[in-house]
Short mmCIF file of C-alpha atoms and ligand atoms in Angstrom, two decimals:
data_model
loop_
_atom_site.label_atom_id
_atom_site.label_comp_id
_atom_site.label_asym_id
_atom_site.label_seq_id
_atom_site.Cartn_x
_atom_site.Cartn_y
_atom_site.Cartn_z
CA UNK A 853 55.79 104.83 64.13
CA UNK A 854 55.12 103.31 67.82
CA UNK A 855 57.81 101.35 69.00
CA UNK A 856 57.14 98.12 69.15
CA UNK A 857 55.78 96.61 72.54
CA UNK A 858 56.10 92.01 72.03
CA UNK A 859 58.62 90.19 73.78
CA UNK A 860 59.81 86.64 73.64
CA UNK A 861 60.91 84.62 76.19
CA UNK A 862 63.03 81.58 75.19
CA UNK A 863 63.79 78.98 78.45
CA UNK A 864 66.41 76.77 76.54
CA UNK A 865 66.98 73.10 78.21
CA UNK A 866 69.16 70.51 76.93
CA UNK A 867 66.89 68.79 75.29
CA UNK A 868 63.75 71.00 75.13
CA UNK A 869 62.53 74.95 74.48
CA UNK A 870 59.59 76.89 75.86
CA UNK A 871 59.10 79.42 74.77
CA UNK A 872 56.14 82.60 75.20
CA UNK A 873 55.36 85.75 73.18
CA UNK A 874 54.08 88.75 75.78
CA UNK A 875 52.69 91.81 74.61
CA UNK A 876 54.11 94.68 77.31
CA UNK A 877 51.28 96.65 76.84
CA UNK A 878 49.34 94.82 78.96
CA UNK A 879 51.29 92.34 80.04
CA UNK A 880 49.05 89.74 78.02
CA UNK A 881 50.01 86.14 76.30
CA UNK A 882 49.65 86.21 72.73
CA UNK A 883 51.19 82.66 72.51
CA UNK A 884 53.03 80.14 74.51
CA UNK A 885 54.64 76.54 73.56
CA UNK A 886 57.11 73.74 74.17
CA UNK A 887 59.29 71.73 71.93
CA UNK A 888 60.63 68.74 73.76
CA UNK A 889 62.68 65.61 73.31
CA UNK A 890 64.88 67.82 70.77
CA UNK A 891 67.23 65.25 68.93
CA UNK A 892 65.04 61.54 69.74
CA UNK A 893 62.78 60.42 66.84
CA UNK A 894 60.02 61.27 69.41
CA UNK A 895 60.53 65.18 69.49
CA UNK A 896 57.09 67.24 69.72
CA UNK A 897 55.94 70.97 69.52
CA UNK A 898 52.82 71.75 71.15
CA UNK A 899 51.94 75.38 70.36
CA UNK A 900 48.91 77.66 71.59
CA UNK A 901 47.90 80.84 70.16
CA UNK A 902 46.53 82.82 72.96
CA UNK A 903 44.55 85.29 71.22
CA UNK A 904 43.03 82.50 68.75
CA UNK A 905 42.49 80.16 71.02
CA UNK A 906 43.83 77.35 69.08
CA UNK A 907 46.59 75.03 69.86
CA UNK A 908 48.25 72.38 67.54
CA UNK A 909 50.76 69.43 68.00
CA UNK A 910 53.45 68.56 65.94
CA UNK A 911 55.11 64.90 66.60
CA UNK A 912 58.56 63.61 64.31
CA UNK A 913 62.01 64.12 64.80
CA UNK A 914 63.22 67.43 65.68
CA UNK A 915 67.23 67.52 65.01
CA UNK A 916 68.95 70.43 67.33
CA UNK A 917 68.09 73.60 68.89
CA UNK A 918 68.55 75.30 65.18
CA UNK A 919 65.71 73.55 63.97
CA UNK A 920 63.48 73.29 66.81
CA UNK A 921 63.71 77.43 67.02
CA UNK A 922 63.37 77.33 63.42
CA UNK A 923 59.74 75.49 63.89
CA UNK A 924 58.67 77.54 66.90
CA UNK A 925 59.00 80.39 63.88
CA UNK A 926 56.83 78.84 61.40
CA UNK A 927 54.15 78.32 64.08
CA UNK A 928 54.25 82.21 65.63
CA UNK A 929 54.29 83.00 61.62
CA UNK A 930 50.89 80.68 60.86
CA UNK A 931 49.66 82.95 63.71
CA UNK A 932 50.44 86.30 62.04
CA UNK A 933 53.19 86.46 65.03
CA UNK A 934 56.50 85.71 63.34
CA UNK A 935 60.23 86.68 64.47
CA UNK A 936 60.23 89.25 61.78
CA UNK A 937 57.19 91.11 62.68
CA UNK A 938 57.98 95.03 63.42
CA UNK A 939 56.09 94.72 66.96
CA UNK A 940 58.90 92.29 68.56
CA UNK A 941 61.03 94.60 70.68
CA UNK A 942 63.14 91.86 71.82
CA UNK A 943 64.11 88.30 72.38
CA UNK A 944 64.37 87.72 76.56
CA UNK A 945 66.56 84.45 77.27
CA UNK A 946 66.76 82.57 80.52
CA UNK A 947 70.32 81.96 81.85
CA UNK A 948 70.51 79.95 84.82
CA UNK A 949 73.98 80.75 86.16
CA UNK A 950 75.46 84.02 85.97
CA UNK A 951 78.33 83.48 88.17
CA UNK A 952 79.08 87.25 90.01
CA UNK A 953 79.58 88.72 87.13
CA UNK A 954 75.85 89.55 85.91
CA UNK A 955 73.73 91.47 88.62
CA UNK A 956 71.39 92.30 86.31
CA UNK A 957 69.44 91.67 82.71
CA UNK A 958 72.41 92.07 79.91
CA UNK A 959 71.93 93.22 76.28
CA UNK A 960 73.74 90.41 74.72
CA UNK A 961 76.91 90.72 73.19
CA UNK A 962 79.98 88.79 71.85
CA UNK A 963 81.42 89.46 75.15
CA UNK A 964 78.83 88.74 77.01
CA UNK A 965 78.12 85.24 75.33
CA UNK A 966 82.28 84.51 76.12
CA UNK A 967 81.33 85.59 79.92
CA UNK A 968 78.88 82.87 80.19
CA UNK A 969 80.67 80.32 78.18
CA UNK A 970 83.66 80.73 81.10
CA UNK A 971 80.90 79.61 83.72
CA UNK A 972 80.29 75.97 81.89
CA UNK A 973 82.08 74.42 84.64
CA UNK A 974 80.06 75.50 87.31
CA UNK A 975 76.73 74.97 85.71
CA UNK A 976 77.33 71.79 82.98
CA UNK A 977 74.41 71.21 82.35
CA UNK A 978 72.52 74.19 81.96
CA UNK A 979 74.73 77.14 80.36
CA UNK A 980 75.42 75.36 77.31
CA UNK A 981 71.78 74.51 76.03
CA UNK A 982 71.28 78.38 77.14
CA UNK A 983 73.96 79.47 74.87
CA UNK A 984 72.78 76.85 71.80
CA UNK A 985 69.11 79.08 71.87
CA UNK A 986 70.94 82.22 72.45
CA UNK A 987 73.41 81.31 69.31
CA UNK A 988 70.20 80.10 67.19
CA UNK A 989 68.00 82.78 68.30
CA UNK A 990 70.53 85.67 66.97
CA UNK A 991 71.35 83.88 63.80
CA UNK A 992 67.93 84.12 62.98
CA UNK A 993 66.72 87.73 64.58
CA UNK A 994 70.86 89.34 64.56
CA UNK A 995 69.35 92.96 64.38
CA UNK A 996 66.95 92.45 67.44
CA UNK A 997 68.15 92.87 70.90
CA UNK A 998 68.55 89.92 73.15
CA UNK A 999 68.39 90.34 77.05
CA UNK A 1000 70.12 87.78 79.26
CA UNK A 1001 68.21 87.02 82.64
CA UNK A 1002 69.66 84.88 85.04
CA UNK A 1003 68.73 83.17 87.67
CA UNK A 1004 71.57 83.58 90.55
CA UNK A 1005 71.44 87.72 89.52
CA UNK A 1006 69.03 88.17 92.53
CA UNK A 1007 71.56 86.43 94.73
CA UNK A 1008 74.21 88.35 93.99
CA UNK A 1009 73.33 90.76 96.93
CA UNK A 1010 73.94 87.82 99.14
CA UNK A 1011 76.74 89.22 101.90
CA UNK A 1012 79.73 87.36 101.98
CA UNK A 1013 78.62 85.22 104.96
CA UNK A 1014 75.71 83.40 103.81
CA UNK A 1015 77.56 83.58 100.22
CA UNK A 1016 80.86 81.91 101.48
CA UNK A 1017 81.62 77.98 102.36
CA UNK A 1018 83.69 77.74 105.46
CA UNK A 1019 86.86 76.54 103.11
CA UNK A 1020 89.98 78.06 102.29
CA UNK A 1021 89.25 81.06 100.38
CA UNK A 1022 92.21 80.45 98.39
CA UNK A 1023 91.14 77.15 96.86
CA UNK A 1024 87.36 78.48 96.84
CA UNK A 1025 88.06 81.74 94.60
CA UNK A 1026 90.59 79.29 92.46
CA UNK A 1027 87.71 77.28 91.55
CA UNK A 1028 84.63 79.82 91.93
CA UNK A 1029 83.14 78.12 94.51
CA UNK A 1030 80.50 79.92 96.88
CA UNK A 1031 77.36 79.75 97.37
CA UNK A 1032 75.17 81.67 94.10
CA UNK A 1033 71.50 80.67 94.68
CA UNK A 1034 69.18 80.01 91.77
CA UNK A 1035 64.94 80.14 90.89
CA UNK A 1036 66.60 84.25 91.15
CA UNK A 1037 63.83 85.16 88.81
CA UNK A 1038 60.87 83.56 90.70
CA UNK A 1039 62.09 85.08 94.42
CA UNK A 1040 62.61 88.44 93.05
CA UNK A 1041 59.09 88.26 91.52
CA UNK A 1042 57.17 86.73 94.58
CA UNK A 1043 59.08 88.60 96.90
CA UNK A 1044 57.72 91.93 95.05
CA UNK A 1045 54.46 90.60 94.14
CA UNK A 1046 53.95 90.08 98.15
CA UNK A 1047 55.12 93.26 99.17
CA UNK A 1048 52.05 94.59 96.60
CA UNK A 1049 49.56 92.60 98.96
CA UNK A 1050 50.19 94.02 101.53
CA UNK A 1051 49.81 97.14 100.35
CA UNK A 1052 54.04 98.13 101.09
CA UNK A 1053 56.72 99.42 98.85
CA UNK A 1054 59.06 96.10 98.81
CA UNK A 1055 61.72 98.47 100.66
CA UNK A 1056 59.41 98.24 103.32
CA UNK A 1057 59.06 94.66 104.17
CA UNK A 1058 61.59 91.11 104.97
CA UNK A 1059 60.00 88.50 103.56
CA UNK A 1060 60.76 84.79 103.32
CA UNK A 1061 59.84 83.10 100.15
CA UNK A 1062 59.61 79.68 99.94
CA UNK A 1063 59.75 78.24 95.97
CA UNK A 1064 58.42 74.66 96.14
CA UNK A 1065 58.00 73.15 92.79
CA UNK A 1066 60.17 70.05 91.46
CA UNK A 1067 63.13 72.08 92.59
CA UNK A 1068 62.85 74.11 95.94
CA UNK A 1069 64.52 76.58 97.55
CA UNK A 1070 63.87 79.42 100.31
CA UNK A 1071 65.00 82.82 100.44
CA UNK A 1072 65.24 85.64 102.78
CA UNK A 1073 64.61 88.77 101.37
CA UNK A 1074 65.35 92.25 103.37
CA UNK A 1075 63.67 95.39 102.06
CA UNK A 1076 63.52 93.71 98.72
CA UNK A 1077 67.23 92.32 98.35
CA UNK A 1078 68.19 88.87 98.60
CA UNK A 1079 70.69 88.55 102.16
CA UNK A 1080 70.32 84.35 101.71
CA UNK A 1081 69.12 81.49 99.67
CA UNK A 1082 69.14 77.87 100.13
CA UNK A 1083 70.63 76.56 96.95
CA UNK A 1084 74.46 76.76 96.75
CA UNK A 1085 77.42 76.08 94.45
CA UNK A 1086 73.89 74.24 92.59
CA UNK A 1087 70.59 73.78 92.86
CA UNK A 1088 71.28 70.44 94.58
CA UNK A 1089 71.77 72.33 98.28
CA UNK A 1090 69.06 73.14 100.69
CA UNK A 1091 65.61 71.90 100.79
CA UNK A 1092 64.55 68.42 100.22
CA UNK A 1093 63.13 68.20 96.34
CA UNK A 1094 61.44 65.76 93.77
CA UNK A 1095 64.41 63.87 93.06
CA UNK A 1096 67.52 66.00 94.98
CA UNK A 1097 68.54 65.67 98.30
CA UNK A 1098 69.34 68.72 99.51
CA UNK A 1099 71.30 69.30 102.66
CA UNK A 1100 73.46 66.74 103.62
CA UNK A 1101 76.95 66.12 105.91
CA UNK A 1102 79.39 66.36 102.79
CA UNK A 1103 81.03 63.23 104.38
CA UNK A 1104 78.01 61.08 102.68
CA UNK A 1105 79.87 61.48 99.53
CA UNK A 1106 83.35 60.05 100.42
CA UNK A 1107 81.49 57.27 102.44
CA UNK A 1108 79.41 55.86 99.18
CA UNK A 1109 83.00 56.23 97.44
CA UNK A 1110 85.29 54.70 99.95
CA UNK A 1111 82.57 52.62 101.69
CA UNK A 1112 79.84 52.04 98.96
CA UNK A 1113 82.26 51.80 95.78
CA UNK A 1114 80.37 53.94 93.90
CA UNK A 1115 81.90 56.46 91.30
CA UNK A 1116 81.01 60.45 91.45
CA UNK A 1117 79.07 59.98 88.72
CA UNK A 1118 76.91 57.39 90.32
CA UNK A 1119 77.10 59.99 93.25
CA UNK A 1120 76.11 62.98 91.19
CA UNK A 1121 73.27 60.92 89.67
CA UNK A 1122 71.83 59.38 92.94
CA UNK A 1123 71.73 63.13 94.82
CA UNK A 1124 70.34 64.94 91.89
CA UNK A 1125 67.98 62.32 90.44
CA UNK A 1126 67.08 59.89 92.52
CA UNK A 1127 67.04 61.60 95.53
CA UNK A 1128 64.65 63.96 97.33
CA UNK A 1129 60.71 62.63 97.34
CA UNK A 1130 61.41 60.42 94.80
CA UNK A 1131 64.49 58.95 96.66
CA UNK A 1132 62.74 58.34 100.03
CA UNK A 1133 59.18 56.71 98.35
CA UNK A 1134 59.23 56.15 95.03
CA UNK A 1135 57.18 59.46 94.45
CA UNK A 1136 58.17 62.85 93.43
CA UNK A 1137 54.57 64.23 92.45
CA UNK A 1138 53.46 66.08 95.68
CA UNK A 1139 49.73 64.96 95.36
CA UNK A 1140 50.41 61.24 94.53
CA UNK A 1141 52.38 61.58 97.61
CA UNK A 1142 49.60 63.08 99.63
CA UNK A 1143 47.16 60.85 98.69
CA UNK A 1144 49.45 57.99 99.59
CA UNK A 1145 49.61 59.42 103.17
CA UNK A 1146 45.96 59.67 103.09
CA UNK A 1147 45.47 56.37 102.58
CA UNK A 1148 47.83 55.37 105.15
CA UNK A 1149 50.91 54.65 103.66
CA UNK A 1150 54.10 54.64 106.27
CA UNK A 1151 57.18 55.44 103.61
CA UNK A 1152 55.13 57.72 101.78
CA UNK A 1153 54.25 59.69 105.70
CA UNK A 1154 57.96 59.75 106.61
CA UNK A 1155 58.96 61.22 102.95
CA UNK A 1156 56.07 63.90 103.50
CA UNK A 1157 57.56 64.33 106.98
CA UNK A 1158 61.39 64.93 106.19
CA UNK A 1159 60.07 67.33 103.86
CA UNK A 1160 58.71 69.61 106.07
CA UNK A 1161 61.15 69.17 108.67
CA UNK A 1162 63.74 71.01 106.31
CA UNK A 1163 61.50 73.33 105.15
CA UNK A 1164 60.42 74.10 108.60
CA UNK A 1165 64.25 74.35 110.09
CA UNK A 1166 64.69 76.92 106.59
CA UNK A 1167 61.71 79.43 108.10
CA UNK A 1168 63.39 78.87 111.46
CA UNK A 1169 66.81 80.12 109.49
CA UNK A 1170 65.67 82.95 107.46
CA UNK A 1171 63.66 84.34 110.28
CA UNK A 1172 67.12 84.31 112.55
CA UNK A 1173 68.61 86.18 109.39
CA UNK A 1174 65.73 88.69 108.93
CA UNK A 1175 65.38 88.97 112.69
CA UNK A 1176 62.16 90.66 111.82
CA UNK A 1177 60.00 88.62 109.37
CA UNK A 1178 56.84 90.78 107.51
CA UNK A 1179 55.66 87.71 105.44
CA UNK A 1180 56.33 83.91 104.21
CA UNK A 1181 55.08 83.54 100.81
CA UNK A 1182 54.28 79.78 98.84
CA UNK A 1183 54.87 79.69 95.22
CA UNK A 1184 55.44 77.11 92.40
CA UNK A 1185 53.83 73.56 92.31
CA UNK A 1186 54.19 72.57 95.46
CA UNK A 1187 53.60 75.69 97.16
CA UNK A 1188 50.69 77.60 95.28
CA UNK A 1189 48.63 74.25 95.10
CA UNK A 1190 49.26 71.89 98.40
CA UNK A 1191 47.39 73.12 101.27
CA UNK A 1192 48.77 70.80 103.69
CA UNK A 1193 52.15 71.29 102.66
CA UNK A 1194 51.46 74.87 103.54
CA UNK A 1195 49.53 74.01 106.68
CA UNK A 1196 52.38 71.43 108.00
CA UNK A 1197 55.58 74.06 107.41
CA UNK A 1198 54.20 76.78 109.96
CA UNK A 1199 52.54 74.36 112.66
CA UNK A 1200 53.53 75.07 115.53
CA UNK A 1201 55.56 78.27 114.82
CA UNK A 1202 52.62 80.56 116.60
CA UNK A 1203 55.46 81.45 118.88
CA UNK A 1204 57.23 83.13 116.13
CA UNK A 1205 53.82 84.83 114.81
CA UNK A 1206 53.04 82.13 111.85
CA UNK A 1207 49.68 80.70 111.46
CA UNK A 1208 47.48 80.14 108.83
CA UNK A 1209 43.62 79.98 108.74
CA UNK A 1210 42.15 76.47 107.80
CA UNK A 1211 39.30 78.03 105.50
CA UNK A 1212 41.63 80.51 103.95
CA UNK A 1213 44.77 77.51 103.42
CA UNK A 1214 41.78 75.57 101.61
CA UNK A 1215 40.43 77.55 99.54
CA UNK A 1216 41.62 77.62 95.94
CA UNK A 1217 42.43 80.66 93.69
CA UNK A 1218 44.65 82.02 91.04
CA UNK A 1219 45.28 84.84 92.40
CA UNK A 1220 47.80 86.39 95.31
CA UNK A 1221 46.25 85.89 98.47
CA UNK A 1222 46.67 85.48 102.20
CA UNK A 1223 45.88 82.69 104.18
CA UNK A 1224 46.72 83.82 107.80
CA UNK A 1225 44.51 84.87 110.53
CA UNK A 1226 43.57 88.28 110.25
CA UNK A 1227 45.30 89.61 113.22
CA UNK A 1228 48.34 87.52 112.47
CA UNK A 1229 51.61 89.67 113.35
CA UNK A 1230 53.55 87.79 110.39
CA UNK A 1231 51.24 87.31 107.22
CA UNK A 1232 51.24 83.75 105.22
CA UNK A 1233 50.74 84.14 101.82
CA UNK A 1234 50.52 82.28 98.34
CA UNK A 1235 51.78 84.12 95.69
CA UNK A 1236 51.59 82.34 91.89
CA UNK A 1237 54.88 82.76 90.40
CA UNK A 1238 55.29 83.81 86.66
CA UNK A 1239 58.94 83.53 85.68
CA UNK A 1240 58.14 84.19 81.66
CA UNK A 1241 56.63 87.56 83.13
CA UNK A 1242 59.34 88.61 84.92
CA UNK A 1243 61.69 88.15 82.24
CA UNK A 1244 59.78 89.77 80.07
CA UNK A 1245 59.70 92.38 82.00
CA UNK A 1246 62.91 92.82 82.90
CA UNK A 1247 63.91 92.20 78.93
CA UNK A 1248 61.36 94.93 78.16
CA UNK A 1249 62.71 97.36 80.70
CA UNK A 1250 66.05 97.05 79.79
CA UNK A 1251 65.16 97.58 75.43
CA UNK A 1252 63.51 100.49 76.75
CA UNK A 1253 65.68 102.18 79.14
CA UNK A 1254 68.02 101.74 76.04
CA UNK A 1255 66.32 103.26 73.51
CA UNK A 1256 65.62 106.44 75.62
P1 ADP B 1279 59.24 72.81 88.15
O1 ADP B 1279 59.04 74.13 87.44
O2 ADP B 1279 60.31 72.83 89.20
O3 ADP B 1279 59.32 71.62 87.26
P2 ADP B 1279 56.56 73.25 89.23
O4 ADP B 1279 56.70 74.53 89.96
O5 ADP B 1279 55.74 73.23 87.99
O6 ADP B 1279 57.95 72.54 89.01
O7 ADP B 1279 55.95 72.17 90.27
C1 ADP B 1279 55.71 70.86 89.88
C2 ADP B 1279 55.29 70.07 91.10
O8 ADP B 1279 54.18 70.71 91.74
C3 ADP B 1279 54.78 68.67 90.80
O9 ADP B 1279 55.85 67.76 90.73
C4 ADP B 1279 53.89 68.39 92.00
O10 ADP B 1279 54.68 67.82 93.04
C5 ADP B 1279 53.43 69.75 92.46
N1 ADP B 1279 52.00 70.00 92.23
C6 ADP B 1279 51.40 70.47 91.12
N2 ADP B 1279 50.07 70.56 91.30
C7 ADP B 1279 49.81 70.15 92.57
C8 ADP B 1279 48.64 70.00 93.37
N3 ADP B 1279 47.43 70.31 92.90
N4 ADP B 1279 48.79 69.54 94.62
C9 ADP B 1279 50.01 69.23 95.11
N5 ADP B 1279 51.14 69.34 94.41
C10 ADP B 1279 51.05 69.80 93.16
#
């Protein structure tokens, strides 16, 4: 018998699951779907089968993770597709915070389950609806291997400067405080991925890759290993977002306590949610945003503005880290689709070899591409990111390496 070749990637949020089969053979999509709003009234599943071309919607209350994994089942099984088919090799699961304890994809174990329950505190609100599908998704497949990909692994090649606070190291180890990095899986990927344009083993090349979707963050990436990333201790650090701040003087905090009279969960919720984009105009869609400035609109301008600013002061960074800089690749919403996002963040850097070509930055496409002049001594490119992939991938890889 051939061993079987399908894997499925389960991203499990608090209160939502998507979710896409792969067959490894060819990389190819035989289905993808989301069930959101898990425990409201209002849940919904909206399922497409790649290979028929067919999606369907299902709308009513969807209890807990249990159930909602439990649908996604019956919908792969209407499509001939279902957990127990022979041709699954494996179940891939996002993790978002792997702490330094996983460098890489993990076969999933009882041990390995306890391991990411002890990093709850530092990530509170993503590791435990992680766990929940991980928990469901055994119960229902317990023969099957399940890979855990996270997203700080990447990171974890950080060196201790960029990964360490300037604080006691005492008090920081006590608590597991330093700086881990996340979106792991999307700057490995691009960072690869843009190494392949340009024709170079990713040994070969530094590259900077800047991950602008709802959350952002940049990384510098030497010969294909991360030396620093602009999220931290969370994803709140580093680049201005949709709704989080990013970078700011820690002392902001104590002033809205002391000062303000606001509690740290009033805080937490203001940086994190209401913060960012959304925080400075109202907006945390990039093209709402861009049409506002179009159109003339001052608070929308200076939001667009600040943006870039910290984006451009992060390619500044990273290049002083690289000290010799190959590439700067866009992905994610922001970055694979906003031209004059892409066009603002290297103006003016021609002195550090960064341009990009008007025709090339306009011009639309799926694929990767570059968009600098061609005699430009640091390419600019924009690289689609495809997280589900790389897990996949790496899930696949791992079931195989295993099984040798
Ligand atoms: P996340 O995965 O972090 O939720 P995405 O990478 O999907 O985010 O990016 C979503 C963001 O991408 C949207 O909030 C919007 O700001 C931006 N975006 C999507 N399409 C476009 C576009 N055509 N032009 C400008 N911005 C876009």
């Amino acid at each position: 018998m051939t061993s079987p070749t399908r894997v499925l990637v389960l991203n499990s949020g608090s209160s939502s699951v998507k979710y896409q089969l792969l067959d490894m053979r060819d990389r190819s999509r035989l289905a993808v779907g989301l069930v959101e709003r898990i425990g409201e009234q209002t849940s919904r599943l909206k399922h497409t089968c790649v290979t028929g071309g067919d999606t369907r919607e299902q709308n009513g209350p969807i209890a807990d993770h249990d159930a909602a994994l439990k649908a996604v089942a019956q919908e792969l099984a209407r499509d001939g597709l279902g957990l127990d088919s022979p041709e699954l090799a494996a179940i891939g699961h996002r993790v978002v915070h792997g702490g330094m304890f996983f460098t890489e994809p993990t076969l999933i174990d009882e041990g390995v389950l306890t391991e990411i329950e002890r990093l709850i505190p530092v990530a509170p609100l993503h590791n435990p609806a992680n766990l929940t599908g991980i928990r469901t998704a055994r119960g229902m497949r317990p023969d099957l291997p399940q890979v855990a990909v996270f997203d700080t692994a990447f990171h974890t090649t950080m060196p201790e400067p960029a990964a360490r606070y300037a604080i006691d190291p005492k008090i920081a180890d006590r608590h597991r405080i330093r700086r881990y990095g996340f979106h792991g899986t999307s700057h490995a990927y691009v960072s690869r991925e843009t190494a392949r344009l340009l024709g170079k083993d990713p040994s070969e090349v530094n590259v900077i890759v800047l991950h602008l979707g709802n959350g952002a963050s940049a990384s510098a990436v030497e010969g294909g290993r991360c030396v620093d990333t602009s999220m931290g201790l969370t994803p709140l650090e580093g680049l201005v977002m949709g709704t989080r701040s990013g970078d700011l003087d820690p002392a902001v905090i104590f002033h809205l306590e002391r000062v303000g009279g606001m509690s740290t969960d009033e805080i937490d919720t203001l940086l994190n949610k209401r913060s960012g984009l959304f925080g400075l105009c109202g907006d945390n869609d990039m093209r709402e945003i861009r049409r506002r400035v179009d159109e003339g609109d001052e608070e929308a301008r200076l939001a667009f503005d600040i943006y870039i600013h910290r984006l451009k002061k992060y390619i500044g960074a990273y290049y002083a880290v690289l000290g010799r800089v190959d590439a700067v690749a866009f992905t994610a919403g922001v970055g694979e689709n906003a031209a004059p996002v892409r066009e603002a963040a290297v103006a003016g850097l021609e002195g550090l070899g960064l341009a990009v070509d008007a025709g090339l930055n306009g011009a639309r496409g799926d694929d990767p591409r570059l968009i600098s002049p061609e005699d430009a001594r640091v390419k600019v490119a924009v690289v689609p990111t495809d997280e589900e992939l790389e897990i996949a991938t790496q899930t696949y890889a791992l079931v195989e390496k295993n099984s040798r």
